[in-house]
Amino acid sequence: MTIRYSLAMLILMAVIGSRDAGNVTYDGRSLIIDGKHKILFSGSIHYPRSTPQPNSQMWPSLIAKAKAGGIDVIDTYVFWNIHEPQQGQFDFSGRRDIVRGLPFWLHNVQGIVFRTDNEPFKYHMKKFVQMIVKMMKSENLYASQGGPIILSQIENEYGMVARAFRQEGKSYVKWAAKMAVELDTGVPWVMCKQDDAPDPLINSCNGRQCGETFRGPNSPDKPAIWTENWTSFYQTYGEEALKRSVEDIAFQVALFIAKNGSFVNYYMYHGGTNFGRNASQFVATSYYDQAPLDEYGLLRQPKWGHLKELHVAVKLCEKPLLSGLRSTISLGKLQTAFLFGKNADLCAALLVNQDRIESTVHFLNSSYLLSPKSISVLPNCKSVVYNTAKVNAQYNTRTREPRRNLSSPHMWEEFTETVPSYDETSIRSEYLLEHMNTTQDTSDYLWQIFRFQQLEQASSVLKVNHIGHVLHAFVNGRFVGSMHGAFKAQRFLLEKNVSLINGTNSIALLSVMVGLPNSGAHLERRVGGSRNVKIWDGKHALYFNRYSWGYQVEMQGEKFQVYTEHGAAKVQWKQYSDSKSQPLTWYKVSFDTPEGKDPVALNLGSMGKGEAWVNGQSIGRYWVSFHTSKGNPSQIWYHIPRSFLKPNSNLLVILEEEREANPLGITIDTVSTTEVCGHVSTSHPPPLISPRRKRHEHRHLKHRYDTRPKVQLQCSYSRKISKILFASFGTPNGNCWSYSLGRCHSPNSLAVVQKACLGKSRCSVPVWSKTFGGDSCPHIVKSLLVHAQCS
């Protein structure tokens, strides 16, 4: 789950909005903060994947939205590769400012073996971790100093690679734990996916189903902690986005709590953007866009709202949950009650239905209808306040609106890379060099060039076995073809017909990496690049594995930094032309920033593969031409943080690798939530509100419908509900995005909803027959489905 070559040796978890968390310890039930047992919900938000600048307010806004969603703690990796890109050169500026990963140079340390009982690796790892802890201490950020950091993690998912190192892996775990404890932070340490985490470190669970799969702490004196509850998964180019329903997330969280879990961290709560070249191999620039806060920081509903209600429901049960008394009662073959508390005044229950169909159960002299695959939460052991399968939260759709059209050829200028000759190369070798060790991660691009004598013109076949990601081939300066691998199949064979001339022929191979490996054992041995090169004329084969090779790292445009105002002046640009015989072209254009506060995105749907910069800052790699099995690009829109922008004359520069790309199709778009929808039945629990908001509403509202289910709608930013696209109280067919009137429908539905909602930024409509003037079809469960437009 890391970016690029970072191995997340250190993870910090800090309480939101507090610089006085108090003393932190733990026992077998939970973390104990300032003498009080706590059930905590945490959210992963990675500082390098968003922006801190005041005019964009991403960091403050993300944290505020997380807190409003019931998140108590923010979790983040500390990225070694981001902070120490070159040995001894540290960077904590801008998005790297951890106080407001595994770096590539480690490969060059003699005798190093990553993540095992290896002295060179342990030396550098300890040095970096000590530096980060010292930095945190200097700012008084640990709870033991009155700060917000309550928990730290050393290493990450090491249990998945430990077996590759056998005894050295076991001794490394003990060393890492001892090293962490000796740093004397005053807060507990955890190791995830590490069943043998040494005392006093807490072993924790990562995954989607820790409610079912976690075997529990390795000591009765440690609490059950879920450090990564995957809200979706990172997407790789060429693969469909993996989506996870909020009902499934809520079910697993509630089950984990029912089984004595007391700390759940959502990975990711906000994923953000892999800016620059920081995505790991084949991973898309957009990171965990399906999280409760999407890539742009907008609420992804109903995920954000349904989890918010879950957090409120669990907190209503906190005292009995933490009382230390728990019992289980079988309610059926696949139905169980988890009962907590000492007596009737301190009682909470979670009723679990593992079946795929509804089930009626009897619990403490009452009957309950449990939805399929769901958990009902009863804070007083009587009333259901929340069910994981019944969503009160609204649904929303995200709309991208073109705001700046860049379709005029006169707006664009271009600069085409020249294929270097052997004599122009700066590195020479008598055999094929490995890609990553040659580039030292300073560029995605490595030219591999050789030349040979041919006695006559000939039609031949160029064959290249490649271990890596992308390969572009040129013969005598002319492009002959490309090929690429995939996340799960990185080896491939490029085979192209080529025409050779009488005399000296030059073969130039451009090897391209799309991120570096981020997991597994022996990362220091990972290789990339061309491994076997030959030319076949139908009768004979010429092999060039051991030959005189010339190498050139990076593109000429990268060397001159043509993506900056200063660097752009170093090369000769010409007016855009739509006739392309060669790939590898730089394009530049100027645009004004769209008005308003909506997030901004670059629509690259007409492009192929490359990287884009705005005002000198890379917004990441793009690979639109690599389609999924369904024939769709993995990602079209690329986030431009408003902090990257000026009001006018923003410089957009694009490096495009492919010939078929068309920059005239690029647009500058804004992203917003323009439609909202709610679908709630009379059998849903009433919506939950936080205790603080409840006290506020008691003081200011005369008429309240807290005991009724409600459809609640809210537009984002300054928008208001401008149109009701559909409204039906009765038995509407379908769901929020595909619906029709059912057999039972109140004719007053539209009028009632329009009166309650039009012209307002938010509204709520009780799901109740009296709201709609009576019950035209009694004795059946009815629902209200409302689809509205925000303008």
Coordinates of N, CA and C in Angstrom, one line a residue, residues 478-648:
R478 N 14.3 6.0 -37.0 CA 12.8 5.9 -37.3 C 12.1 5.0 -36.4
F479 N 11.0 5.4 -35.9 CA 10.2 4.5 -35.0 C 9.7 3.3 -35.7
V480 N 9.8 2.1 -35.1 CA 9.4 0.9 -35.7 C 8.3 0.2 -34.9
G481 N 8.1 0.6 -33.6 CA 7.0 -0.1 -32.8 C 7.3 0.0 -31.4
S482 N 6.2 -0.3 -30.6 CA 6.2 -0.3 -29.2 C 5.5 -1.5 -28.6
M483 N 5.8 -1.8 -27.4 CA 5.0 -2.9 -26.7 C 5.1 -2.6 -25.2
H484 N 4.2 -3.1 -24.4 CA 4.2 -2.9 -23.0 C 3.8 -4.2 -22.2
G485 N 4.1 -4.3 -21.0 CA 3.7 -5.3 -20.1 C 2.5 -4.9 -19.3
A486 N 2.2 -5.6 -18.3 CA 1.1 -5.3 -17.4 C 1.5 -5.6 -16.0
F487 N 0.7 -5.2 -15.0 CA 1.0 -5.4 -13.6 C 1.3 -6.8 -13.3
K488 N 0.5 -7.7 -13.8 CA 0.7 -9.1 -13.5 C 1.5 -9.9 -14.5
A489 N 2.0 -9.2 -15.6 CA 2.8 -9.9 -16.6 C 3.8 -8.9 -17.2
Q490 N 4.9 -8.7 -16.5 CA 5.8 -7.6 -16.8 C 6.9 -8.0 -17.8
R491 N 7.0 -9.3 -18.1 CA 7.9 -9.8 -19.2 C 7.2 -9.8 -20.5
F492 N 7.8 -9.3 -21.6 CA 7.2 -9.4 -22.9 C 8.2 -9.5 -24.0
L493 N 7.8 -9.9 -25.2 CA 8.7 -10.0 -26.3 C 8.2 -9.0 -27.4
L494 N 9.1 -8.0 -27.7 CA 8.8 -7.1 -28.8 C 9.4 -7.7 -30.1
E495 N 8.6 -7.9 -31.1 CA 9.0 -8.5 -32.3 C 8.5 -7.6 -33.5
K496 N 9.4 -7.0 -34.2 CA 9.0 -6.1 -35.3 C 9.8 -6.3 -36.5
N497 N 9.2 -6.2 -37.7 CA 9.9 -6.2 -39.0 C 10.6 -4.9 -39.2
V498 N 11.9 -5.0 -39.6 CA 12.7 -3.8 -39.7 C 13.4 -3.8 -41.1
S499 N 13.7 -2.7 -41.6 CA 14.5 -2.5 -42.8 C 15.9 -2.0 -42.5
L500 N 16.9 -2.8 -42.9 CA 18.3 -2.4 -42.6 C 18.9 -1.9 -43.9
I501 N 19.9 -1.0 -43.7 CA 20.6 -0.4 -44.8 C 21.9 -1.0 -45.0
N502 N 22.5 -0.8 -46.2 CA 23.9 -1.2 -46.4 C 24.8 -0.2 -45.7
G503 N 25.5 -0.7 -44.7 CA 26.4 0.1 -44.0 C 26.1 0.1 -42.5
T504 N 26.3 1.2 -41.8 CA 26.1 1.2 -40.3 C 24.6 1.4 -40.0
N505 N 24.1 0.5 -39.2 CA 22.7 0.6 -38.7 C 22.7 0.9 -37.2
S506 N 21.8 1.7 -36.8 CA 21.7 2.1 -35.4 C 20.3 1.6 -34.9
I507 N 20.4 0.9 -33.8 CA 19.2 0.4 -33.1 C 19.1 1.1 -31.8
A508 N 18.0 1.9 -31.5 CA 17.8 2.6 -30.3 C 16.6 2.0 -29.6
L509 N 16.7 1.5 -28.4 CA 15.6 1.0 -27.6 C 15.4 1.9 -26.4
L510 N 14.2 2.4 -26.3 CA 13.8 3.3 -25.2 C 13.0 2.5 -24.2
S511 N 13.7 2.1 -23.1 CA 13.1 1.4 -22.0 C 12.4 2.4 -21.0
V512 N 11.2 2.1 -20.7 CA 10.4 3.0 -19.8 C 9.8 2.2 -18.6
M513 N 10.1 2.7 -17.5 CA 9.5 2.2 -16.2 C 8.3 3.0 -15.8
V514 N 7.2 2.4 -15.3 CA 6.1 3.1 -14.8 C 6.0 2.8 -13.3
G515 N 6.9 3.4 -12.6 CA 6.9 3.1 -11.1 C 7.8 2.0 -10.8
L516 N 8.2 1.9 -9.5 CA 9.1 0.9 -9.0 C 8.4 -0.1 -8.1
P517 N 8.9 -1.3 -8.0 CA 8.2 -2.3 -7.1 C 8.1 -1.8 -5.7
N518 N 7.0 -2.2 -5.0 CA 6.8 -1.6 -3.7 C 6.6 -2.7 -2.6
S519 N 6.7 -3.9 -2.9 CA 6.5 -5.0 -1.9 C 7.2 -6.2 -2.3
G520 N 7.3 -7.1 -1.3 CA 7.9 -8.4 -1.6 C 9.4 -8.5 -1.0
A521 N 9.9 -9.7 -1.0 CA 11.3 -9.9 -0.5 C 12.3 -9.6 -1.6
H522 N 13.5 -9.2 -1.2 CA 14.7 -9.0 -2.1 C 14.4 -8.0 -3.1
L523 N 13.8 -6.9 -2.7 CA 13.6 -5.8 -3.7 C 14.9 -5.2 -4.2
E524 N 16.0 -5.4 -3.5 CA 17.3 -4.9 -4.0 C 17.8 -5.7 -5.2
R525 N 17.1 -6.8 -5.5 CA 17.5 -7.6 -6.7 C 16.7 -7.4 -7.9
R526 N 15.6 -6.6 -7.8 CA 14.7 -6.4 -8.8 C 15.4 -5.8 -10.1
V527 N 15.0 -6.3 -11.2 CA 15.7 -5.8 -12.5 C 14.6 -5.3 -13.5
G528 N 15.1 -4.6 -14.5 CA 14.2 -4.1 -15.5 C 15.1 -3.8 -16.7
G529 N 14.4 -3.7 -17.9 CA 15.2 -3.4 -19.1 C 15.2 -4.6 -20.1
S530 N 15.9 -4.4 -21.2 CA 16.0 -5.4 -22.2 C 17.0 -6.5 -21.7
R531 N 16.7 -7.7 -21.9 CA 17.5 -8.8 -21.5 C 18.1 -9.7 -22.6
N532 N 17.5 -9.6 -23.8 CA 17.9 -10.5 -24.9 C 17.5 -9.8 -26.2
V533 N 18.5 -9.4 -27.0 CA 18.3 -8.6 -28.2 C 18.9 -9.4 -29.4
K534 N 18.1 -9.6 -30.4 CA 18.7 -10.2 -31.6 C 18.0 -9.7 -32.9
I535 N 18.7 -9.9 -34.0 CA 18.1 -9.5 -35.3 C 18.1 -10.8 -36.2
W536 N 17.0 -11.1 -36.7 CA 16.8 -12.4 -37.5 C 16.5 -12.1 -38.9
D537 N 17.3 -12.6 -39.9 CA 17.1 -12.3 -41.3 C 16.4 -13.4 -42.0
G538 N 15.9 -14.4 -41.3 CA 15.2 -15.5 -41.9 C 16.1 -16.7 -42.0
K539 N 17.4 -16.5 -41.9 CA 18.4 -17.6 -41.9 C 19.3 -17.6 -40.7
H540 N 19.8 -16.4 -40.4 CA 20.8 -16.3 -39.4 C 20.3 -15.3 -38.3
A541 N 20.8 -15.5 -37.1 CA 20.4 -14.6 -36.0 C 21.7 -13.9 -35.5
L542 N 21.6 -12.6 -35.3 CA 22.7 -11.8 -34.7 C 22.3 -11.5 -33.3
Y543 N 23.1 -11.9 -32.3 CA 22.8 -11.6 -30.9 C 23.6 -10.4 -30.4
F544 N 23.0 -9.6 -29.6 CA 23.6 -8.4 -29.2 C 23.6 -8.2 -27.6
N545 N 23.5 -9.3 -26.9 CA 23.5 -9.2 -25.4 C 24.9 -8.7 -24.9
R546 N 25.9 -9.3 -25.5 CA 27.2 -8.8 -25.1 C 27.8 -8.1 -26.3
Y547 N 27.7 -6.8 -26.3 CA 28.0 -6.0 -27.4 C 28.4 -4.6 -26.9
S548 N 28.8 -3.8 -27.7 CA 29.1 -2.4 -27.3 C 27.9 -1.6 -27.3
W549 N 27.3 -1.3 -26.1 CA 26.1 -0.6 -25.9 C 26.4 0.8 -25.4
G550 N 25.6 1.8 -25.8 CA 25.6 3.1 -25.3 C 24.3 3.4 -24.6
Y551 N 24.4 4.2 -23.5 CA 23.2 4.4 -22.7 C 23.0 5.9 -22.4
Q552 N 21.8 6.4 -22.4 CA 21.5 7.8 -22.1 C 20.3 7.8 -21.2
V553 N 20.4 8.4 -20.0 CA 19.3 8.5 -19.0 C 18.6 9.8 -19.3
E554 N 17.2 9.7 -19.3 CA 16.3 10.7 -19.3 C 16.1 11.3 -20.8
M555 N 15.1 12.0 -20.9 CA 14.8 12.7 -22.2 C 15.5 14.1 -22.2
Q556 N 15.7 14.6 -23.4 CA 16.3 15.9 -23.5 C 15.5 17.0 -22.9
G557 N 14.2 16.8 -23.0 CA 13.2 17.8 -22.4 C 13.3 17.8 -20.9
E558 N 13.5 16.6 -20.3 CA 13.7 16.5 -18.9 C 14.9 17.1 -18.4
K559 N 16.0 16.9 -19.2 CA 17.3 17.5 -18.9 C 17.2 19.0 -18.8
F560 N 16.5 19.6 -19.7 CA 16.3 21.1 -19.8 C 15.2 21.6 -18.9
Q561 N 14.4 20.7 -18.4 CA 13.2 21.0 -17.6 C 12.3 21.9 -18.4
V562 N 11.9 21.5 -19.6 CA 11.1 22.3 -20.4 C 9.7 22.5 -19.9
Y563 N 9.3 21.8 -18.8 CA 8.0 22.0 -18.2 C 8.0 23.2 -17.3
T564 N 9.1 23.9 -17.2 CA 9.1 25.2 -16.4 C 9.2 26.3 -17.3
E565 N 8.9 27.5 -16.9 CA 9.0 28.7 -17.7 C 10.5 28.9 -18.1
H566 N 11.4 28.7 -17.2 CA 12.8 29.0 -17.5 C 13.3 27.9 -18.5
G567 N 13.0 26.6 -18.3 CA 13.5 25.5 -19.1 C 12.8 25.5 -20.5
A568 N 11.6 26.0 -20.6 CA 10.9 26.0 -21.9 C 11.7 26.9 -22.9
A569 N 12.4 27.9 -22.4 CA 13.1 28.8 -23.3 C 14.4 28.2 -23.8
K570 N 14.8 27.0 -23.3 CA 16.1 26.4 -23.7 C 15.9 25.6 -25.0
V571 N 14.7 25.3 -25.5 CA 14.6 24.5 -26.7 C 13.7 25.3 -27.7
Q572 N 13.8 24.8 -28.9 CA 13.1 25.5 -30.0 C 11.7 24.8 -30.2
W573 N 10.7 25.6 -29.8 CA 9.3 25.1 -30.0 C 8.8 25.5 -31.4
K574 N 7.9 24.8 -31.9 CA 7.2 25.2 -33.2 C 5.7 25.1 -33.1
Q575 N 5.0 25.7 -34.0 CA 3.6 25.6 -34.0 C 3.1 24.2 -34.1
Y576 N 2.0 23.8 -33.5 CA 1.5 22.5 -33.4 C 1.1 22.0 -34.8
S577 N 1.5 20.8 -35.1 CA 1.1 20.1 -36.4 C 0.5 18.8 -36.1
D578 N -0.6 18.4 -36.8 CA -1.3 17.2 -36.5 C -0.7 16.0 -37.2
S579 N 0.3 16.2 -38.0 CA 0.9 15.1 -38.8 C 2.1 14.6 -38.0
K580 N 2.1 13.4 -37.5 CA 3.2 12.8 -36.7 C 3.8 11.6 -37.3
S581 N 5.1 11.6 -37.5 CA 5.7 10.4 -38.0 C 6.5 9.8 -36.8
Q582 N 6.8 10.6 -35.8 CA 7.6 10.1 -34.6 C 6.8 10.3 -33.3
P583 N 7.0 9.4 -32.4 CA 6.5 9.6 -31.0 C 7.4 10.6 -30.2
L584 N 7.2 10.6 -28.9 CA 8.0 11.4 -28.0 C 8.0 12.9 -28.3
T585 N 6.8 13.5 -28.1 CA 6.7 14.9 -28.4 C 6.2 15.6 -27.1
W586 N 6.8 16.8 -26.9 CA 6.4 17.7 -25.8 C 5.4 18.7 -26.4
Y587 N 4.3 19.0 -25.6 CA 3.3 20.0 -26.0 C 3.2 21.0 -24.9
K588 N 3.0 22.3 -25.3 CA 2.8 23.3 -24.2 C 1.7 24.2 -24.6
V589 N 0.9 24.7 -23.6 CA -0.2 25.6 -23.9 C -0.4 26.4 -22.6
S590 N -1.1 27.5 -22.7 CA -1.4 28.4 -21.6 C -2.9 28.4 -21.4
F591 N -3.3 28.4 -20.1 CA -4.8 28.5 -19.8 C -5.0 29.3 -18.5
D592 N -6.2 29.8 -18.4 CA -6.6 30.6 -17.2 C -7.4 29.6 -16.3
T593 N -7.3 29.9 -15.0 CA -7.9 29.1 -14.0 C -9.4 29.2 -14.0
P594 N -10.2 28.1 -14.0 CA -11.6 28.2 -13.9 C -12.1 28.9 -12.6
E595 N -13.2 29.7 -12.7 CA -13.7 30.4 -11.6 C -14.3 29.5 -10.6
G596 N -14.4 30.0 -9.4 CA -15.1 29.2 -8.3 C -14.1 28.4 -7.5
K597 N -14.7 27.5 -6.6 CA -13.9 26.7 -5.7 C -13.9 25.2 -6.0
D598 N -14.6 24.8 -7.0 CA -14.7 23.4 -7.3 C -13.3 22.9 -7.7
P599 N -13.0 21.6 -7.3 CA -11.7 21.1 -7.8 C -11.5 21.1 -9.3
V600 N -10.3 21.1 -9.7 CA -9.9 21.2 -11.1 C -9.3 19.9 -11.6
A601 N -9.6 19.5 -12.8 CA -9.1 18.2 -13.4 C -8.7 18.4 -14.8
L602 N -7.7 17.8 -15.2 CA -7.2 17.8 -16.6 C -7.8 16.6 -17.3
N603 N -8.6 16.8 -18.4 CA -9.1 15.7 -19.1 C -8.2 15.3 -20.3
L604 N -7.5 14.2 -20.1 CA -6.5 13.7 -21.1 C -7.1 12.5 -21.9
G605 N -8.4 12.5 -22.1 CA -9.0 11.3 -22.8 C -8.5 11.2 -24.2
S606 N -8.0 12.2 -24.8 CA -7.5 12.1 -26.2 C -6.0 11.8 -26.3
M607 N -5.4 11.6 -25.2 CA -3.9 11.3 -25.2 C -3.6 9.9 -25.1
G608 N -2.3 9.5 -25.1 CA -1.8 8.2 -25.0 C -1.2 7.8 -23.7
K609 N 0.1 8.1 -23.6 CA 0.9 7.8 -22.4 C 2.0 8.9 -22.2
G610 N 2.2 9.3 -21.0 CA 3.2 10.2 -20.7 C 3.1 10.8 -19.3
E611 N 3.5 12.1 -19.2 CA 3.4 12.8 -17.9 C 3.0 14.3 -18.2
A612 N 2.4 14.9 -17.2 CA 1.9 16.3 -17.4 C 2.3 17.1 -16.2
W613 N 2.7 18.4 -16.6 CA 3.1 19.4 -15.6 C 2.3 20.6 -15.7
V614 N 1.9 21.2 -14.6 CA 1.2 22.5 -14.5 C 2.1 23.5 -13.7
N615 N 2.5 24.6 -14.4 CA 3.4 25.6 -13.7 C 4.6 24.9 -13.1
G616 N 5.2 23.9 -13.8 CA 6.4 23.3 -13.3 C 6.2 22.2 -12.3
Q617 N 5.0 21.9 -11.9 CA 4.7 20.8 -10.9 C 4.0 19.7 -11.6
S618 N 4.6 18.5 -11.4 CA 4.0 17.3 -12.1 C 2.8 16.9 -11.4
I619 N 1.7 16.7 -12.2 CA 0.5 16.1 -11.7 C 0.4 14.6 -11.9
G620 N 1.5 14.0 -12.4 CA 1.6 12.6 -12.4 C 1.7 12.0 -13.8
R621 N 1.9 10.7 -13.8 CA 1.9 10.0 -15.1 C 0.5 9.8 -15.6
Y622 N 0.3 9.7 -16.9 CA -1.0 9.3 -17.4 C -0.7 8.1 -18.4
W623 N -1.8 7.3 -18.6 CA -1.7 6.2 -19.5 C -3.1 5.8 -20.0
V624 N -3.6 6.7 -20.8 CA -5.0 6.6 -21.3 C -5.1 5.5 -22.3
S625 N -4.1 5.2 -23.1 CA -4.2 4.2 -24.1 C -4.2 2.8 -23.6
F626 N -3.8 2.5 -22.4 CA -3.8 1.2 -21.8 C -5.2 0.9 -21.3
H627 N -6.0 0.2 -22.1 CA -7.4 0.0 -21.7 C -7.6 -1.3 -20.9
T628 N -8.7 -1.3 -20.1 CA -9.1 -2.5 -19.3 C -9.7 -3.5 -20.2
S629 N -10.0 -4.7 -19.6 CA -10.6 -5.7 -20.4 C -12.0 -5.3 -21.0
K630 N -12.6 -4.3 -20.4 CA -13.9 -3.8 -20.9 C -13.7 -2.7 -21.9
G631 N -12.5 -2.4 -22.3 CA -12.2 -1.5 -23.3 C -12.2 0.0 -22.9
N632 N -12.0 0.2 -21.6 CA -12.0 1.6 -21.1 C -10.7 2.0 -20.6
P633 N -10.3 3.2 -20.7 CA -9.1 3.7 -20.0 C -9.2 3.6 -18.5
S634 N -8.1 3.2 -17.9 CA -8.1 3.1 -16.4 C -8.3 4.5 -15.8
Q635 N -7.8 5.6 -16.4 CA -8.0 6.9 -15.8 C -7.9 7.9 -16.9
I636 N -8.9 8.9 -17.0 CA -8.9 9.9 -18.0 C -8.6 11.3 -17.3
W637 N -9.2 11.5 -16.1 CA -9.1 12.8 -15.5 C -8.0 12.8 -14.5
Y638 N -7.2 13.9 -14.4 CA -6.0 14.0 -13.6 C -6.1 15.3 -12.8
H639 N -6.0 15.2 -11.5 CA -6.3 16.3 -10.5 C -5.2 17.3 -10.6
I640 N -5.7 18.6 -10.8 CA -4.8 19.7 -10.6 C -5.2 20.5 -9.4
P641 N -4.4 20.4 -8.3 CA -4.8 21.1 -7.1 C -4.8 22.6 -7.4
R642 N -5.8 23.3 -6.8 CA -5.9 24.8 -7.1 C -4.6 25.5 -6.6
S643 N -3.9 24.9 -5.6 CA -2.7 25.5 -5.1 C -1.6 25.5 -6.2
F644 N -1.7 24.7 -7.2 CA -0.7 24.7 -8.3 C -1.0 25.8 -9.3
L645 N -2.1 26.5 -9.2 CA -2.6 27.4 -10.2 C -2.4 28.8 -9.9
K646 N -2.3 29.6 -11.0 CA -2.3 31.1 -10.9 C -3.7 31.5 -11.5
P647 N -4.1 32.7 -11.2 CA -5.4 33.2 -11.8 C -5.4 33.1 -13.4
N648 N -4.3 33.4 -13.9 CA -4.2 33.5 -15.4 C -2.9 32.9 -15.9

